[in-house]
Amino acid sequence: MTNEPGTEDERAVGHLRALLARADARVQELEQDLARSERLRRDADARTAVDRRLVDCARDGGGLAALVRTCSHLTGKPVTLFDHDGRRTMSAHVTSTTVPTPPLADILDSLESRPHQNDRVHVANAALGGSLSRRKMIASVHAGGERFGWLVLDEHPAAFGAVDEFVVARSAQLLAHEYGVQKRIARVAWNARSSLTRQLIRGTNESADLASSAEYLGVDIDADRVVVYVQDADRVRTSAVLDQALAARLERALEVEVLATRGSDGVMLLVEAPRHSGALTSVARVKSAAAQASSTIPSFASAIIGVSSVCTPATLARGYREAREVVLCIDRFAQLTDHRVMAVDDLGPARLFLANSSTTAVTHYVDDVLGPLLTGTPGTADLLVTLQHYFDASRSVRTSAARLGLHENTVRLRLARVHGVTGLDVASDANDQLSVQTALLLLRLQGHPALPTFGNDGVDGEPGRKFA
């Protein structure tokens, strides 16, 4: 049987068409591969250019702000850097329109899962009725197991591009490196200033060496200062980072130089006293600022703080002893939260007796001196108040009467009653006056309801709350 010519030709043509179709498909695949390779090459070139620009920015020493600005320029979008507590550290944008950035917490809450410390870039999606009006790219800024903050890129004015994710990721890495460098520099500077602080307090180094170190660090060693001793809460040692934070907050609050170093069970601060400010005003401002600054740092919120008088460079060692004695008095006898921060002028010379005597002996002493006025019987509280105002008024009957709103003879009668009940002549006997003043001081420390508290602003306050 013979094949017809037309049939073979058709088969050959069909086979040839199939070969051509496969060849065409292969060509298309090759063209797609080539286009893909070209895109990858362009992306690689773009990433290389981006990396070079970011690395050059970091190498030029522009710091965090320059890296954030460069990230914004490379993407053409607003960029915000948050610190580890979620506060906005800095931002940059290339358009004339300022784009508000929502709180970091809202951005993180919009993610499907909380990002860990890795190099991935996450996208927070916008949702109708949600806290985000546009998508955000977010990357963790971290190094060595420590998170320094977050870098956020806003999808405005254009949609996210192919290189945006790389820019954000690389910027976050370089920002983490910059944070690490700044942290190391700050640690070195802190250690140097801490050493200088100890030398100033001890006063044992040669003045030439001390002056040389101070000049290098930009510290004025001739300034008068107030010594502040912050005892570790519950005897738990705080980290150098928290010590630095406390010193920095005091500096910002008072707008003066604050030196700091760590002692055996607390932090020592040397607070510069303004040259044209009175001693009492300087101490009152330091006392108030120390109370406020410590209350904002959880590890110091319940710490006991002693404040010295204003000291010259030659008397800083004395100021350190004063602040330590105040801390001892508070630690041993104070029962009010209002008495967590006190100055040496609040306690006077009697602090030496309270700080260095046994608590049992001091308690017995107060009972021996003022015991008859501590029974709670009617009228005894008025006698205690009168005694306190009498000594606060430098033993002036007239001033005491004016402050109490009483007649002068009423004050004299009350002092006579004290003499009759206790046997102590506070109107004319210096020894009896010292005994009563010392006993009243301990009662105030303990928070006796009839006596005023020691206010943190240098002014006596109302009876306060007991320590927990």
PDB file of N, CA and C in Angstrom, residues 1 11 45-46 90 103 116 120 127 150 189 250 252 279 318 350 411 459 461 467:
ATOM      1  N   MET A   1       0.863  -1.196   0.000  1.00  0.00           N
ATOM      2  CA  MET A   1       0.000   0.000   0.000  1.00  0.00           C
ATOM      3  C   MET A   1       0.895   1.240   0.000  1.00  0.00           C
ATOM      4  N   ARG A  11       2.141  16.048   7.111  1.00  0.00           N
ATOM      5  CA  ARG A  11       2.790  15.640   8.361  1.00  0.00           C
ATOM      6  C   ARG A  11       4.100  16.403   8.564  1.00  0.00           C
ATOM      7  N   ASP A  45      22.428  46.897  40.691  1.00  0.00           N
ATOM      8  CA  ASP A  45      23.139  48.170  40.525  1.00  0.00           C
ATOM      9  C   ASP A  45      22.540  49.243  41.427  1.00  0.00           C
ATOM     10  N   ALA A  46      21.188  49.249  41.476  1.00  0.00           N
ATOM     11  CA  ALA A  46      20.516  50.240  42.319  1.00  0.00           C
ATOM     12  C   ALA A  46      20.845  50.009  43.794  1.00  0.00           C
ATOM     13  N   MET A  90      13.753  61.491  65.458  1.00  0.00           N
ATOM     14  CA  MET A  90      13.939  62.437  64.357  1.00  0.00           C
ATOM     15  C   MET A  90      13.159  61.957  63.153  1.00  0.00           C
ATOM     16  N   PRO A 103       1.591  57.275  66.208  1.00  0.00           N
ATOM     17  CA  PRO A 103       2.435  56.710  67.266  1.00  0.00           C
ATOM     18  C   PRO A 103       2.959  55.320  66.878  1.00  0.00           C
ATOM     19  N   HIS A 116      10.366  40.565  65.659  1.00  0.00           N
ATOM     20  CA  HIS A 116      11.451  40.297  66.590  1.00  0.00           C
ATOM     21  C   HIS A 116      12.696  41.032  66.131  1.00  0.00           C
ATOM     22  N   ARG A 120      14.497  41.558  58.983  1.00  0.00           N
ATOM     23  CA  ARG A 120      13.349  41.629  58.083  1.00  0.00           C
ATOM     24  C   ARG A 120      12.684  42.995  58.149  1.00  0.00           C
ATOM     25  N   ALA A 127      -6.041  50.168  57.106  1.00  0.00           N
ATOM     26  CA  ALA A 127      -7.365  49.545  57.159  1.00  0.00           C
ATOM     27  C   ALA A 127      -8.418  50.614  57.357  1.00  0.00           C
ATOM     28  N   TRP A 150      13.206  51.944  66.151  1.00  0.00           N
ATOM     29  CA  TRP A 150      12.496  51.475  64.963  1.00  0.00           C
ATOM     30  C   TRP A 150      12.608  52.535  63.868  1.00  0.00           C
ATOM     31  N   ALA A 189      33.345  58.416  77.654  1.00  0.00           N
ATOM     32  CA  ALA A 189      33.229  59.755  78.239  1.00  0.00           C
ATOM     33  C   ALA A 189      32.663  59.681  79.660  1.00  0.00           C
ATOM     34  N   LEU A 250      18.590  65.615  85.374  1.00  0.00           N
ATOM     35  CA  LEU A 250      18.888  66.727  86.277  1.00  0.00           C
ATOM     36  C   LEU A 250      19.484  67.902  85.501  1.00  0.00           C
ATOM     37  N   ARG A 252      19.003  68.667  82.356  1.00  0.00           N
ATOM     38  CA  ARG A 252      17.963  69.332  81.573  1.00  0.00           C
ATOM     39  C   ARG A 252      17.048  70.180  82.454  1.00  0.00           C
ATOM     40  N   ALA A 279      22.634  80.503  98.019  1.00  0.00           N
ATOM     41  CA  ALA A 279      22.882  79.123  98.432  1.00  0.00           C
ATOM     42  C   ALA A 279      21.587  78.376  98.736  1.00  0.00           C
ATOM     43  N   ARG A 318      33.395  67.353 102.384  1.00  0.00           N
ATOM     44  CA  ARG A 318      32.439  67.636 103.458  1.00  0.00           C
ATOM     45  C   ARG A 318      31.005  67.515 102.952  1.00  0.00           C
ATOM     46  N   ALA A 350      21.799  68.349 114.145  1.00  0.00           N
ATOM     47  CA  ALA A 350      21.275  67.170 114.852  1.00  0.00           C
ATOM     48  C   ALA A 350      21.373  65.912 114.009  1.00  0.00           C
ATOM     49  N   VAL A 411       1.562  82.301 123.512  1.00  0.00           N
ATOM     50  CA  VAL A 411       2.786  81.540 123.212  1.00  0.00           C
ATOM     51  C   VAL A 411       3.611  81.374 124.484  1.00  0.00           C
ATOM     52  N   VAL A 459      10.185  74.338 101.392  1.00  0.00           N
ATOM     53  CA  VAL A 459       9.161  74.932 102.242  1.00  0.00           C
ATOM     54  C   VAL A 459       8.452  73.821 102.988  1.00  0.00           C
ATOM     55  N   GLY A 461       5.805  71.459 104.476  1.00  0.00           N
ATOM     56  CA  GLY A 461       4.523  71.069 103.914  1.00  0.00           C
ATOM     57  C   GLY A 461       3.578  70.558 104.967  1.00  0.00           C
ATOM     58  N   PHE A 467       5.347  55.695 104.381  1.00  0.00           N
ATOM     59  CA  PHE A 467       5.989  54.760 103.472  1.00  0.00           C
ATOM     60  C   PHE A 467       5.252  53.432 103.536  1.00  0.00           C
TER      61      PHE A 467
END
